[in-house]
Short mmCIF file of C-alpha atoms and ligand atoms in Angstrom, two decimals:
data_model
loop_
_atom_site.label_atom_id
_atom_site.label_comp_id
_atom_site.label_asym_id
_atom_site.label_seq_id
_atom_site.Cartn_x
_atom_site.Cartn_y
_atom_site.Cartn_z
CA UNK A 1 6.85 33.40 18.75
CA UNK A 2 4.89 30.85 20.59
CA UNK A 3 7.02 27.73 21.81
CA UNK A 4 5.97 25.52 18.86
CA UNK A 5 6.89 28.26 15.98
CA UNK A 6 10.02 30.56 15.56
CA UNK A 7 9.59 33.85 13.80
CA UNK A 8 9.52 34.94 11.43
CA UNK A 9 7.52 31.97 8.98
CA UNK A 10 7.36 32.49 5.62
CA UNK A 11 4.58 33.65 3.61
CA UNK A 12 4.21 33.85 -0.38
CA UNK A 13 7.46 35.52 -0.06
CA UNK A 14 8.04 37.29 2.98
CA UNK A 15 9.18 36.82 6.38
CA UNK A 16 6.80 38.14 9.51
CA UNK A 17 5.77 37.65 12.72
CA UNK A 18 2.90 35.04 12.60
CA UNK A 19 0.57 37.42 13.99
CA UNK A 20 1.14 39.07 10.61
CA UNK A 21 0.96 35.97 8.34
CA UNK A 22 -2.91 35.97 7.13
CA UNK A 23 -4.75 34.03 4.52
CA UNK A 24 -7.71 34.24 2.84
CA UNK A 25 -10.31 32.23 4.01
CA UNK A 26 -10.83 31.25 0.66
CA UNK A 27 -7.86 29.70 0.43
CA UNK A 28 -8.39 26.12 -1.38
CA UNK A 29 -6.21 24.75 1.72
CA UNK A 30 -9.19 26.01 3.92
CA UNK A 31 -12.07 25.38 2.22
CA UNK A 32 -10.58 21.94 -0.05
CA UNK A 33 -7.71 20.82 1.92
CA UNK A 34 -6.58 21.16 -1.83
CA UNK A 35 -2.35 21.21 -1.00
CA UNK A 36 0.44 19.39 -0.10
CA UNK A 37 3.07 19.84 2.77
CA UNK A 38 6.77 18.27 4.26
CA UNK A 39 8.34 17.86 7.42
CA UNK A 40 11.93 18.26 7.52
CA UNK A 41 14.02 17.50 10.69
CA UNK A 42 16.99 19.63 11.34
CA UNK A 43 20.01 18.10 13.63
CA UNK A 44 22.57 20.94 14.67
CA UNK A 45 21.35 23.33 12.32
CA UNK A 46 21.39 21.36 9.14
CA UNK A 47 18.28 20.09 7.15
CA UNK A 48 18.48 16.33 7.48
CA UNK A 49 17.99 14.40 3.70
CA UNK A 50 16.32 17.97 2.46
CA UNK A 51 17.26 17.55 -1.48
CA UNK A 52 15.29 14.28 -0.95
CA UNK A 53 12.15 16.21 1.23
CA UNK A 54 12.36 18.53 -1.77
CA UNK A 55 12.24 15.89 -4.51
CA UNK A 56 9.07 14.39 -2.01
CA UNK A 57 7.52 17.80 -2.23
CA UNK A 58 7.41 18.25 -5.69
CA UNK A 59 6.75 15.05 -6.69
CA UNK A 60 3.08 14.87 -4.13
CA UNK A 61 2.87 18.79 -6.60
CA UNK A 62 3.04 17.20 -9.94
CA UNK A 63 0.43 13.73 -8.71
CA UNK A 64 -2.19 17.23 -7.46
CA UNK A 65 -1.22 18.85 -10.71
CA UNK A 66 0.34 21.93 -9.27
CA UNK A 67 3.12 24.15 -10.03
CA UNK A 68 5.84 24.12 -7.86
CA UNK A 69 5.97 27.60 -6.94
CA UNK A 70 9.74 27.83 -5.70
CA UNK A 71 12.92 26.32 -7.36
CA UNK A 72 14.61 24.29 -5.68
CA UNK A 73 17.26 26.87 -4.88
CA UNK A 74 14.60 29.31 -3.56
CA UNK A 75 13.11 27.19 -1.06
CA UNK A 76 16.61 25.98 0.18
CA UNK A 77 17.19 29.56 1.27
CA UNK A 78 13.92 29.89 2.78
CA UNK A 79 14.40 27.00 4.61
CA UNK A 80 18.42 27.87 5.59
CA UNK A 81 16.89 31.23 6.48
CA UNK A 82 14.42 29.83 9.01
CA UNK A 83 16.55 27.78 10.27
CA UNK A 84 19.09 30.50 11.46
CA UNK A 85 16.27 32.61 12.90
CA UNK A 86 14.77 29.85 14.94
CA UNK A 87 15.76 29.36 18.32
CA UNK A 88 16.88 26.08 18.80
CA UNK A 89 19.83 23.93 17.05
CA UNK A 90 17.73 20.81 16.15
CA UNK A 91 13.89 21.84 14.63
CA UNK A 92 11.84 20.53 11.96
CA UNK A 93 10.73 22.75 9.32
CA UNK A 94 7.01 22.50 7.87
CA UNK A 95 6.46 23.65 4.34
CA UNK A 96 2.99 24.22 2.70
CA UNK A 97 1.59 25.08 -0.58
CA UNK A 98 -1.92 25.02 -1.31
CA UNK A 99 -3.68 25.86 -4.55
CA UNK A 100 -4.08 29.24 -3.41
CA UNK A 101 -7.12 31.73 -2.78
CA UNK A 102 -10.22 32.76 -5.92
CA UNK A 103 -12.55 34.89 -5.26
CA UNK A 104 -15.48 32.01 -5.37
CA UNK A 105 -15.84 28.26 -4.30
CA UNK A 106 -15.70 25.77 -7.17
CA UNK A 107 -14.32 22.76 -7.10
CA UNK A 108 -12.56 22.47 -10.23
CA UNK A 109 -8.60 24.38 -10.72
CA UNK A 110 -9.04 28.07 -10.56
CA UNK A 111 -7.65 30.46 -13.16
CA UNK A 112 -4.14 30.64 -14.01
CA UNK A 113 -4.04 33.91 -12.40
CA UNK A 114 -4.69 32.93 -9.17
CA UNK A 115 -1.11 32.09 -7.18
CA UNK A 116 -0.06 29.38 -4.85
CA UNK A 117 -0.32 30.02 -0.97
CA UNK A 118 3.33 28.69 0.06
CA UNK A 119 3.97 28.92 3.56
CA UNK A 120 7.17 27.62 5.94
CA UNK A 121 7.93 27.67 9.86
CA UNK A 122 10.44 26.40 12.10
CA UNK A 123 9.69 24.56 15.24
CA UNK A 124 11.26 22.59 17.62
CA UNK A 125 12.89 18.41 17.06
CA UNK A 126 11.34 17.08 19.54
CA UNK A 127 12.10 13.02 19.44
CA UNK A 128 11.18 10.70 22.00
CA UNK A 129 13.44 11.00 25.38
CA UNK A 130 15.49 7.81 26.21
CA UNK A 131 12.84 6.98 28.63
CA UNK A 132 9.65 6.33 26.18
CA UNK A 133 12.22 4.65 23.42
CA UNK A 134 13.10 2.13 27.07
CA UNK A 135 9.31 1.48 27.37
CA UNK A 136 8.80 1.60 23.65
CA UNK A 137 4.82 2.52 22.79
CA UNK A 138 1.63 1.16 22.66
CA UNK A 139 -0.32 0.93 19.04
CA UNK A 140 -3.99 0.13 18.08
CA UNK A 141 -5.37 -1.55 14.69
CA UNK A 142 -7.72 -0.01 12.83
CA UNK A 143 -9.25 0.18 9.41
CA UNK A 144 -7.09 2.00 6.75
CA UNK A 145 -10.27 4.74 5.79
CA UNK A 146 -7.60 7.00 3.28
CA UNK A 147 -8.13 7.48 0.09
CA UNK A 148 -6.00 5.61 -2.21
CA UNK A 149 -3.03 8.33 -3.33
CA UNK A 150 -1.48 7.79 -0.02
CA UNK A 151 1.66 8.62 -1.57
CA UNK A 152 0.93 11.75 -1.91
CA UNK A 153 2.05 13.56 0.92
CA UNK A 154 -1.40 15.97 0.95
CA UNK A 155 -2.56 18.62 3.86
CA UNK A 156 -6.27 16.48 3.45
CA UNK A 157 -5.49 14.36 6.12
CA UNK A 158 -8.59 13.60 7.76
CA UNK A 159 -8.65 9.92 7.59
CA UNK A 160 -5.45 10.37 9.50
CA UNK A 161 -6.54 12.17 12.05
CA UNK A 162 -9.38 10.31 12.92
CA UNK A 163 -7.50 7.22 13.44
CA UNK A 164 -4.54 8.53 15.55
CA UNK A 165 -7.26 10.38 18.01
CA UNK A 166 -8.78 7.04 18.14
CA UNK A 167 -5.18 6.08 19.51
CA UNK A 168 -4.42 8.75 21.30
CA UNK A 169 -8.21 8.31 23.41
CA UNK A 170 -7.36 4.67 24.07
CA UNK A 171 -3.80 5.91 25.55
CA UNK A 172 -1.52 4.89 22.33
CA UNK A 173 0.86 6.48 20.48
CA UNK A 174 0.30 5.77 16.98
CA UNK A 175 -2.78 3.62 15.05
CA UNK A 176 -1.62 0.96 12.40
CA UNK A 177 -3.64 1.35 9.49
CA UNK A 178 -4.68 -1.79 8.08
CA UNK A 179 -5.81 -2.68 4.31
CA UNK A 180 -7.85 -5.81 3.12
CA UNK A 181 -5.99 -8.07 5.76
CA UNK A 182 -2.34 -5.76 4.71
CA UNK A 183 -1.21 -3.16 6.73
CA UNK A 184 0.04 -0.18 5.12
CA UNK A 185 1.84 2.06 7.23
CA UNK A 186 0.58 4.34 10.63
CA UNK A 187 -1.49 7.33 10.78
CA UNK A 188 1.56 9.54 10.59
CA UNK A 189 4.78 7.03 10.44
CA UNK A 190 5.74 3.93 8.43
CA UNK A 191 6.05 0.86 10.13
CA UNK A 192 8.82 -2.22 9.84
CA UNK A 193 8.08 -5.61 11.78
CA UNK A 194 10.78 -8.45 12.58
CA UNK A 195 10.43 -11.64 12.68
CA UNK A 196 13.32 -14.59 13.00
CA UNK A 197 15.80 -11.95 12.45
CA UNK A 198 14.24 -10.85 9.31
CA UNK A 199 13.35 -7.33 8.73
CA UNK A 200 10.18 -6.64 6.81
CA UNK A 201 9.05 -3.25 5.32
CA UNK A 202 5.51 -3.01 2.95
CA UNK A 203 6.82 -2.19 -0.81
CA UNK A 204 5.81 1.71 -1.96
CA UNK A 205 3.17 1.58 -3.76
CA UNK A 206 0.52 4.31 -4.02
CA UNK A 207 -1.66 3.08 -0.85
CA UNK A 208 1.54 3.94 1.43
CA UNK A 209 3.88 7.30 1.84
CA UNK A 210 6.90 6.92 0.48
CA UNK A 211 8.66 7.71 4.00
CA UNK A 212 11.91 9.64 3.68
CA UNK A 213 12.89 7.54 7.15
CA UNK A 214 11.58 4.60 5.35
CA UNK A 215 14.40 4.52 2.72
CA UNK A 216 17.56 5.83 5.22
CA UNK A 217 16.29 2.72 7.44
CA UNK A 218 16.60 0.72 4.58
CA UNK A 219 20.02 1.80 3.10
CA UNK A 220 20.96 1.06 7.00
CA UNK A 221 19.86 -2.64 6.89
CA UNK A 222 21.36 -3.00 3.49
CA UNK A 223 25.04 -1.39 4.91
CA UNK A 224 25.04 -3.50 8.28
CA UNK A 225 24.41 -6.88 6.26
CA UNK A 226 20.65 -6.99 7.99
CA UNK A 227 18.52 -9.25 6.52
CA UNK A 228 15.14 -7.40 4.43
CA UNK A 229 12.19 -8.19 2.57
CA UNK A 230 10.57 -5.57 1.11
CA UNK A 231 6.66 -7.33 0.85
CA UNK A 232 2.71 -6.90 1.92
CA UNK A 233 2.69 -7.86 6.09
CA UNK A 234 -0.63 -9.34 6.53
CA UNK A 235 -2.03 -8.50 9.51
CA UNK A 236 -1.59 -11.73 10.98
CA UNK A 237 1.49 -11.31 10.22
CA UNK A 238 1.99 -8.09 12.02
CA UNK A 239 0.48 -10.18 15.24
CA UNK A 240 2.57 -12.80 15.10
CA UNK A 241 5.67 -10.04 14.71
CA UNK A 242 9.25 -10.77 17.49
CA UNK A 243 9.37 -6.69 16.69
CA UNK A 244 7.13 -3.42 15.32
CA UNK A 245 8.59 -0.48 14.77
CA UNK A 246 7.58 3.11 13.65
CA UNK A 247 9.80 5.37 11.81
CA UNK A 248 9.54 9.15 10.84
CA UNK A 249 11.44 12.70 10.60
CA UNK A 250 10.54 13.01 14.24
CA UNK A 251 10.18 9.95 15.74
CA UNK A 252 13.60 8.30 13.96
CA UNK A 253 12.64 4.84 14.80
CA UNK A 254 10.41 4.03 17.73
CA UNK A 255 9.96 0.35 19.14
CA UNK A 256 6.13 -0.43 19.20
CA UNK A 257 5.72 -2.86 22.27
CA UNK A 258 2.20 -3.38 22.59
CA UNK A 259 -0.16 -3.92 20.05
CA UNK A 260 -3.82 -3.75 20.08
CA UNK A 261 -3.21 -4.21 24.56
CA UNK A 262 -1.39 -7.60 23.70
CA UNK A 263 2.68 -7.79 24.05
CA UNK A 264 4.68 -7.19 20.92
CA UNK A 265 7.23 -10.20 21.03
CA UNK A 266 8.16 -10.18 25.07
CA UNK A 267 6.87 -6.74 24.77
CA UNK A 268 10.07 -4.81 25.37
CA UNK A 269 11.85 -3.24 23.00
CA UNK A 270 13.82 -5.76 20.31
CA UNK A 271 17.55 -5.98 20.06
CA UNK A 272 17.28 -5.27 16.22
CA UNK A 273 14.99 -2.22 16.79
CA UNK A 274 17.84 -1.03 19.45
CA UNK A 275 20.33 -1.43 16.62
CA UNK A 276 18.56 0.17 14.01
CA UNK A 277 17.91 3.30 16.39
CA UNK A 278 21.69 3.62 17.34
CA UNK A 279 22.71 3.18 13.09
CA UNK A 280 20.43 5.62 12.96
CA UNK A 281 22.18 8.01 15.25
CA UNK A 282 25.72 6.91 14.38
CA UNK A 283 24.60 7.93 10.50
CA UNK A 284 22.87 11.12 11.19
CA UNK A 285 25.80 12.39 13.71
CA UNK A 286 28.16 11.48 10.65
CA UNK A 287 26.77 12.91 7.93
CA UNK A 288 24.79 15.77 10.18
CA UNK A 289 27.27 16.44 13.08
CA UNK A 290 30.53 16.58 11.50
CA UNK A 291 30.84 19.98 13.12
N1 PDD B 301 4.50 12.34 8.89
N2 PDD B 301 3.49 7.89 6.68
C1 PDD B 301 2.68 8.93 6.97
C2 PDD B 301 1.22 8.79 6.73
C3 PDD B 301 3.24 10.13 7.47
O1 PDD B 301 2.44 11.17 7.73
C4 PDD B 301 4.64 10.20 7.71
C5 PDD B 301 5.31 11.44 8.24
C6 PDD B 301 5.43 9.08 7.40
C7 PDD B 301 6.94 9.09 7.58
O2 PDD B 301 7.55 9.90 6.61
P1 PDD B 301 8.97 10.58 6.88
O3 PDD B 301 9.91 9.50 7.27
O4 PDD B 301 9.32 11.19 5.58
O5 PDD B 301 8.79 11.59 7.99
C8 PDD B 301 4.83 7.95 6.88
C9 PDD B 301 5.02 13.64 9.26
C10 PDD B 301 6.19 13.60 10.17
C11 PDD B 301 3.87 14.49 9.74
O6 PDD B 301 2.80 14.36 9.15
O7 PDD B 301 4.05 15.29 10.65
#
């Protein structure tokens, strides 16, 4: 085990030591980036929202036009099994299923004969310590260059990684992805803005993921009373914002405090952000914790 990945993963239907767990390399993950994945946090043991990360997973399956190649019920106890294997009490579990390995390169479907790769670890939760959620994190702007099924939750995620390296090499955390004058979401995270009190979220439609975060944040405003609109931010918008957050299985929901090198707001974490994260908490250790 190295001390990102528990053994034993899972491979096309067995459990092994990673060392163990080879793939062609003409697997259409490899040579297409032709498959889809999910990232499921685990809290004390327990999958957090995973019939939802399920439902995500086969839905991004049937918009590729592949066949799920677990139930349900199988891939529960794959993932219940990795869980109890793994190390640590609070992990997040990465699934993968790619179109699976011919023996040529072409780019349309291969024969029905040929089998999805599906493959599953368990790593560590690791969410951002009290200290970086104080400071909150600093974000750049930069041109959304995806495709435009970005809610499909595909391994092809090139476009992604281009833009949070170009954050990561200017010292941020995460790169906003912006949209003729809209912006969509962040390389890897959705993002919510404030402003007067209000709390605004960009609608899912297919040029943003459909965040699993996304919707317990916004169950969470709708329970505490907090005021929502659910509507395109225009990047002026997003400028002019008293709060930005970013919200995903493993960053729960991080205040964004600078934007671009200029101040989000006073450029401190916002009171409504600070709520949000401890609803957040208070729900999870309810439904998650209840020991
Ligand atoms: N990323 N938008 C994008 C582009 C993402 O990649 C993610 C998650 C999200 C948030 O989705 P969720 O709340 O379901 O985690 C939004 C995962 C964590 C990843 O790629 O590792």
């Amino acid at each position: 085990m190295t001390a990102y990945v528990a053994e034993p993963v899972y491979l096309n239907g067995q459990f092994l030591p990673l060392a163990a767990a080879g793939v062609s390399p003409l697997d259409r993950g490899f040579l297409y980036g032709d498959g889809v994945y999910e990232v499921i946090p685990v809290y004390s043991r327990q999958p957090f929202r995973i019939d939802e990360h399920l439902a995500r997973l086969q839905a991004t399956l049937a918009g590729i036009r592949l066949a799920n190649p677990l139930t349900v019920d199988a891939w529960k106890s794959v993932i219940f099994r990795l869980i109890a294997d793994a190390p640590w009490d609070d992990q997040s579990i990465y699934l993968q299923v790619t179109r699976g390995a011919d023996d040529k390169r072409d780019h349309a479907f291969p024969p029905a004969s040929v089998t999805p790769t599906a493959f599953a670890f368990a790593g560590p939760l690791v969410t951002p310590s009290a200290a970086v959620r104080a400071a909150g994190v600093a974000a750049i702007t930069v041109a959304d260059q995806r495709w435009a099924r970005c809610d499909l939750k595909v391994i092809s995620l090139l476009a992604n990684v281009l833009a949070r390296q170009q954050a990561v090499e200017q010292g941020c955390a995460e790169a906003l992805l912006i949209r003729d004058g809209f912006m969509k979401e962040g390389a890897a995270s959705n993002i919510f803005v404030v402003k007067d009190g209000r709390l605004l979220a960009p609608p899912k439609t297919q040029l943003m993921l459909p965040g699993i975060t996304y919707d317990v944040i916004v169950d969470l405003a709708q329970v505490h009373g907090q005021p929502l609109e659910i509507r395109e931010i225009a990047e002026t918008e997003l400028r002019a914002a008293d709060e930005v957050w970013m919200t995903s299985s493993t960053k729960e929901v991080l205040a964004i405090t600078t934007l671009d090198g200029a101040p989000v707001g006073n450029g401190k974490p916002g009171p409504l952000g600070e709520r949000m994260w401890q609803w957040y908490q208070d729900f999870k250790n309810t439904v998650m914790r209840k020991g």
